[in-house]
Coordinates of C-alpha atoms and ligand atoms in Angstrom, one line a residue:
M1 CA -25.5 7.9 -27.0
E2 CA -28.3 10.1 -28.8
I3 CA -32.2 8.6 -26.9
G4 CA -34.7 9.1 -29.2
G5 CA -37.6 10.8 -29.0
P6 CA -41.7 9.8 -29.1
R7 CA -42.1 10.6 -32.6
R8 CA -39.4 7.2 -33.1
G9 CA -40.5 5.3 -29.4
K10 CA -42.4 5.5 -27.3
H11 CA -40.4 7.4 -23.7
I12 CA -40.3 10.7 -23.5
P13 CA -36.1 11.8 -22.5
V14 CA -35.7 14.1 -20.0
R15 CA -32.4 15.1 -20.1
F16 CA -31.0 17.5 -16.6
W17 CA -28.6 20.4 -18.0
G18 CA -28.6 22.2 -14.7
T19 CA -29.4 20.6 -11.1
R20 CA -28.1 23.1 -8.7
G21 CA -30.3 25.2 -6.5
S22 CA -29.6 29.3 -6.2
V23 CA -25.8 28.9 -7.1
S24 CA -23.6 27.9 -9.3
A25 CA -21.0 25.8 -7.4
P26 CA -18.4 24.3 -9.8
L27 CA -16.1 21.8 -8.6
G28 CA -12.8 23.1 -7.1
H29 CA -8.9 21.4 -7.1
S30 CA -9.3 20.1 -4.0
A31 CA -12.8 18.6 -4.4
V32 CA -11.2 16.5 -7.5
R33 CA -7.9 15.8 -5.8
A34 CA -10.2 14.2 -3.3
K35 CA -12.3 11.7 -5.7
I36 CA -8.7 10.9 -7.9
R37 CA -6.9 10.4 -3.9
D38 CA -10.1 8.2 -3.4
A39 CA -10.4 6.2 -6.7
L40 CA -7.0 5.3 -6.3
I41 CA -7.3 4.0 -2.6
A42 CA -10.2 2.3 -3.5
A43 CA -8.0 0.4 -6.9
R44 CA -5.3 -0.6 -4.6
G45 CA -4.8 -4.5 -4.8
R46 CA -7.2 -4.4 -8.2
N47 CA -5.7 -6.1 -11.6
L48 CA -6.4 -2.8 -13.3
S49 CA -3.9 -3.5 -16.7
T50 CA -6.9 -3.3 -19.6
E51 CA -8.8 -0.2 -20.2
E52 CA -12.3 -2.6 -19.8
A53 CA -10.5 -3.1 -16.4
I54 CA -10.7 0.4 -15.7
D55 CA -13.8 1.4 -17.7
G56 CA -15.6 -1.6 -15.2
F57 CA -13.7 -0.4 -11.8
I58 CA -15.1 3.7 -12.3
D59 CA -18.5 2.7 -13.1
R60 CA -19.5 0.0 -11.1
D61 CA -16.8 -0.2 -8.5
L62 CA -16.8 3.4 -7.8
P63 CA -19.5 5.5 -6.1
F64 CA -20.5 8.1 -7.8
S65 CA -19.5 10.9 -5.8
V66 CA -16.5 9.3 -6.5
S67 CA -16.8 8.3 -10.0
G68 CA -18.7 11.3 -11.2
T69 CA -20.1 14.8 -9.8
F70 CA -24.4 15.9 -9.6
G71 CA -22.4 19.2 -10.8
G72 CA -22.0 23.2 -10.8
N73 CA -24.7 24.2 -13.4
T74 CA -28.3 25.9 -12.1
S75 CA -31.2 24.9 -13.2
C76 CA -31.9 23.9 -17.3
I77 CA -33.8 21.2 -18.3
E78 CA -35.2 19.5 -21.6
I79 CA -38.1 17.6 -21.9
A80 CA -36.7 15.7 -25.6
T81 CA -39.8 16.3 -28.2
G82 CA -37.6 14.4 -31.1
G83 CA -37.8 17.4 -33.0
D84 CA -36.9 21.1 -34.1
E85 CA -39.7 22.4 -31.3
H86 CA -37.9 22.2 -28.3
V87 CA -39.2 22.2 -24.6
L88 CA -36.7 23.4 -21.6
C89 CA -37.9 24.2 -17.6
D90 CA -36.0 27.1 -16.7
L91 CA -32.9 28.8 -18.0
G92 CA -30.2 28.7 -15.4
T93 CA -26.7 28.3 -16.2
G94 CA -27.2 24.5 -17.8
L95 CA -28.7 26.0 -20.9
R96 CA -25.9 27.2 -21.4
D97 CA -24.4 23.6 -22.1
F98 CA -27.7 23.0 -24.1
G99 CA -27.5 25.1 -26.4
N100 CA -23.8 24.4 -26.9
H101 CA -25.0 20.9 -28.3
V102 CA -27.6 21.7 -29.7
L103 CA -25.4 23.7 -32.1
A104 CA -23.0 21.2 -32.6
R105 CA -25.4 18.7 -33.4
H106 CA -27.3 21.1 -36.1
G107 CA -24.8 23.4 -36.9
P108 CA -26.0 27.5 -36.9
T109 CA -28.0 26.9 -39.4
R110 CA -31.0 24.7 -39.1
P111 CA -34.0 27.1 -37.4
H112 CA -35.3 25.6 -33.9
C113 CA -38.0 26.9 -32.1
F114 CA -37.2 27.0 -27.9
N115 CA -40.8 26.5 -25.9
V116 CA -39.1 27.9 -21.9
F117 CA -41.1 26.8 -19.2
L118 CA -39.9 29.9 -16.5
S119 CA -40.7 28.8 -12.7
H120 CA -40.2 32.4 -11.4
P121 CA -37.3 35.0 -12.4
H122 CA -34.9 34.4 -9.6
W123 CA -31.6 34.8 -11.2
D124 CA -30.8 31.1 -10.3
H125 CA -33.6 30.0 -13.0
I126 CA -32.9 32.9 -15.5
E127 CA -29.2 33.5 -16.0
G128 CA -28.0 31.1 -18.4
F129 CA -30.1 33.4 -20.6
P130 CA -27.1 35.5 -21.7
F131 CA -24.9 32.9 -22.6
F132 CA -27.5 30.6 -25.4
A133 CA -26.3 31.2 -28.1
P134 CA -29.0 30.2 -30.2
A135 CA -30.2 33.5 -29.4
Y136 CA -27.9 35.6 -31.0
I137 CA -29.0 33.5 -34.5
A138 CA -31.6 34.9 -36.6
G139 CA -34.3 32.8 -37.3
N140 CA -34.8 30.7 -34.0
R141 CA -37.2 31.4 -32.2
I142 CA -37.6 31.3 -28.0
R143 CA -40.9 31.3 -26.1
I144 CA -40.6 31.9 -22.8
H145 CA -43.2 31.2 -21.4
G146 CA -44.6 32.0 -17.5
C147 CA -46.6 33.4 -14.9
H148 CA -45.0 36.4 -13.6
K149 CA -46.0 39.4 -15.2
N150 CA -42.2 40.7 -15.0
L151 CA -40.4 37.8 -17.0
R152 CA -40.0 40.5 -19.7
E153 CA -38.1 42.9 -17.3
A154 CA -35.8 40.6 -15.4
L155 CA -34.5 39.2 -18.8
L156 CA -34.1 42.6 -20.2
G157 CA -32.6 43.5 -17.1
Q158 CA -30.5 41.2 -16.4
Q159 CA -28.7 42.3 -19.8
A160 CA -29.3 45.6 -19.1
V161 CA -26.3 47.6 -18.3
P162 CA -23.8 47.5 -16.1
Y163 CA -24.8 44.0 -15.7
F164 CA -23.7 42.5 -19.6
P165 CA -21.8 44.1 -22.1
V166 CA -24.8 42.8 -25.1
P167 CA -28.5 44.3 -24.6
F168 CA -31.2 41.7 -25.1
E169 CA -32.7 43.7 -28.0
F170 CA -29.0 42.9 -29.9
L171 CA -30.4 39.3 -29.5
R172 CA -31.1 37.9 -32.9
A173 CA -33.9 35.4 -32.2
T174 CA -37.3 36.1 -32.5
I175 CA -38.2 35.5 -29.1
E176 CA -41.9 36.1 -27.6
F177 CA -43.5 36.2 -23.6
V178 CA -46.1 34.1 -23.8
E179 CA -48.0 34.7 -19.8
L180 CA -49.8 31.4 -19.1
E181 CA -52.9 31.1 -16.4
P182 CA -52.4 28.3 -13.5
G183 CA -55.0 26.2 -13.9
V184 CA -55.3 26.7 -17.3
E185 CA -54.7 23.4 -19.9
Y186 CA -52.8 24.5 -22.9
Q187 CA -51.2 22.7 -26.2
I188 CA -47.5 23.9 -26.9
A189 CA -45.3 21.4 -28.5
G190 CA -47.5 18.3 -28.4
F191 CA -47.7 18.3 -24.9
R192 CA -51.0 19.1 -22.7
V193 CA -49.2 21.7 -20.2
T194 CA -51.5 22.9 -17.0
T195 CA -49.6 25.2 -14.4
F196 CA -49.5 25.9 -10.5
K197 CA -49.0 27.9 -8.5
Q198 CA -46.4 27.1 -5.4
S199 CA -45.0 28.8 -1.9
H200 CA -41.9 30.7 -2.8
T201 CA -41.0 34.4 -2.0
G202 CA -42.0 36.7 -5.2
D203 CA -44.4 33.2 -6.4
S204 CA -42.8 30.6 -8.7
Y205 CA -45.2 28.1 -10.8
G206 CA -45.1 24.4 -11.6
Y207 CA -45.6 22.3 -15.1
R208 CA -47.3 19.2 -15.4
F209 CA -46.3 18.2 -19.2
S210 CA -48.3 15.4 -20.4
R211 CA -48.2 13.6 -24.1
G212 CA -49.3 10.2 -25.1
G213 CA -50.4 9.0 -21.5
K214 CA -46.7 10.3 -19.8
S215 CA -46.5 12.9 -17.2
I216 CA -44.0 15.0 -16.3
V217 CA -44.1 17.4 -13.2
Y218 CA -41.0 19.9 -13.0
S219 CA -41.8 21.5 -9.5
T220 CA -38.9 23.9 -8.1
D221 CA -38.8 26.1 -5.4
C222 CA -41.6 25.5 -3.3
E223 CA -41.8 25.1 0.4
H224 CA -44.6 22.9 1.7
K225 CA -44.8 22.4 5.3
A226 CA -44.8 19.3 6.6
A227 CA -47.6 19.7 9.0
I228 CA -50.1 20.1 5.7
L229 CA -49.4 17.3 4.4
D230 CA -52.2 14.6 3.5
A231 CA -54.7 13.3 0.5
S232 CA -56.7 17.2 0.3
Y233 CA -53.7 18.9 -0.3
P234 CA -54.0 20.4 -3.8
F235 CA -50.4 19.5 -4.8
V236 CA -51.2 16.3 -4.3
E237 CA -53.2 16.3 -7.7
F238 CA -51.2 18.1 -9.3
F239 CA -48.8 15.5 -9.0
R240 CA -51.4 12.5 -9.1
G241 CA -50.1 9.6 -11.2
A242 CA -47.1 11.2 -12.4
D243 CA -44.4 9.6 -14.3
L244 CA -41.6 11.4 -13.4
L245 CA -42.1 14.3 -10.5
I246 CA -38.6 16.6 -10.4
F247 CA -38.3 18.1 -7.0
D248 CA -37.1 20.6 -4.7
A249 CA -35.4 18.7 -2.4
M250 CA -33.3 21.3 -1.2
Y251 CA -32.8 21.3 2.1
S252 CA -32.7 17.7 4.9
L253 CA -35.6 17.4 7.0
A254 CA -34.1 19.1 9.9
D255 CA -32.9 21.8 8.1
A256 CA -36.7 22.9 6.7
V257 CA -38.5 23.0 9.6
T258 CA -35.8 24.9 11.9
V259 CA -33.1 27.3 10.7
K260 CA -34.3 27.2 7.0
E261 CA -38.3 27.6 8.0
D262 CA -39.7 30.4 5.2
W263 CA -36.7 30.5 3.3
G264 CA -39.0 29.1 0.3
H265 CA -38.1 25.7 0.4
S266 CA -38.5 21.9 0.3
S267 CA -37.0 18.4 2.0
N268 CA -36.1 15.1 0.7
I269 CA -38.9 13.3 3.4
V270 CA -41.3 15.8 1.9
A271 CA -40.6 14.8 -1.1
V272 CA -41.5 11.0 -0.9
E273 CA -44.6 11.6 1.1
L274 CA -45.8 13.8 -1.4
A275 CA -44.9 11.3 -4.2
Q276 CA -46.5 8.5 -2.2
L277 CA -49.6 10.4 -1.6
A278 CA -49.8 11.3 -5.1
R279 CA -49.0 7.6 -6.2
V280 CA -46.2 8.7 -8.0
R281 CA -44.1 6.2 -10.6
R282 CA -40.6 7.9 -10.3
L283 CA -39.1 10.8 -8.1
V284 CA -35.9 13.5 -8.7
L285 CA -34.3 15.0 -6.2
F286 CA -33.5 18.2 -7.5
H287 CA -32.3 21.7 -6.9
H288 CA -29.7 20.8 -4.6
E289 CA -28.2 23.2 -2.0
P290 CA -24.7 24.7 -3.2
A291 CA -22.9 23.7 0.0
C292 CA -23.5 20.1 -0.3
D293 CA -20.6 17.8 -2.3
D294 CA -21.1 15.3 -3.6
A295 CA -21.1 12.5 -0.6
R296 CA -23.7 14.8 1.1
I297 CA -25.6 14.5 -2.0
E298 CA -25.5 11.1 -1.9
Q299 CA -25.7 10.4 1.0
V300 CA -29.0 12.1 1.2
L301 CA -30.1 9.9 -1.7
G302 CA -29.6 6.6 0.3
E303 CA -31.5 8.3 3.7
T304 CA -34.5 9.1 1.3
I305 CA -34.3 5.7 -0.9
R306 CA -34.4 3.8 2.9
Y307 CA -37.3 6.3 4.4
E308 CA -38.7 5.2 1.1
E309 CA -39.0 1.5 1.6
I310 CA -39.8 2.2 5.5
S311 CA -42.5 4.4 4.9
R312 CA -44.2 2.6 1.6
D313 CA -47.7 1.6 1.6
G314 CA -48.3 -0.5 -1.4
H315 CA -46.6 2.3 -4.1
K316 CA -43.3 2.1 -4.4
V317 CA -42.0 5.5 -5.4
E318 CA -38.3 5.0 -7.8
I319 CA -36.1 7.9 -6.6
V320 CA -33.2 9.4 -8.5
S321 CA -31.1 12.1 -7.8
A322 CA -30.2 14.6 -10.5
Y323 CA -27.0 15.5 -11.8
D324 CA -25.8 17.9 -14.8
G325 CA -25.5 15.5 -17.8
L326 CA -28.6 12.8 -16.2
E327 CA -30.6 11.0 -19.1
L328 CA -34.0 9.9 -18.1
A329 CA -36.4 8.1 -20.1
V330 CA -40.3 8.4 -19.1
Ligands
ZN401 ZN1 -33.7 28.6 -7.4
ZN402 ZN1 -36.2 31.1 -6.2

């Protein structure tokens, strides 16, 4: 289904093409078999004699961890503009599917402008770029924005000998690197864009996109120490009143404060507390730990929703867990 862009309606569609953290995590044979088995067990005794009944059973009666998957692609999010100018956050493996979608929808001859906002050049956030088909087509324009000074070097490096057969210089699209400064407000592709420095090895940057009274914050690969969260914590202002907060909730709180402290990521509980302090409308748990299967991610989502309910202070934060293929209207 095609969701209209903001020029045709007031909503801004946000599409999740890659939601896994650190490394891609495709479903293997045993995971697929387990889903089929669970679905067949759940179907026993049901009248599923029509296709409609089967669809209804899949969509309404099975948990998402059985009927679907959170997916295995690394970070890539599209904020739709409704035109030929695109806005993307990060270039993880989900970018390959996005590029193929654009070509399938519009054909290879129509020129596009892709505005990319990179959180940081860790591999899981750039590794999709060599497989981005529109980069191989003359006439397309790709503008890679970020606050790091080494983004060009990182993207050229991952396509250099001996890592990849096609060097970056052979790409036929016009590719520019645009350095941004934290705290400065930019106007890009119809959005007001600001960036914020985050705590992560080698630094990472969060982005806030605003347009028509709506705000979307993309904040991945950032460690927030639970002990220092209060209303004066600078991220509260950066997240303030966001309609959508896409947040690195890679770990459970127990992991985040024990074995994985200082690993550069945050937890689902910290996500809720920050979203509550900042009066965020909707929180998206993102950058899933590759070791977690679908059942575990679903369990964490359930626990996070319950934690939000019992800790709520007059402001409800809606919580969803990102999956490859998720579309949200902001
Ligand atoms: Zn990452
Ligand atoms: Zn990282």
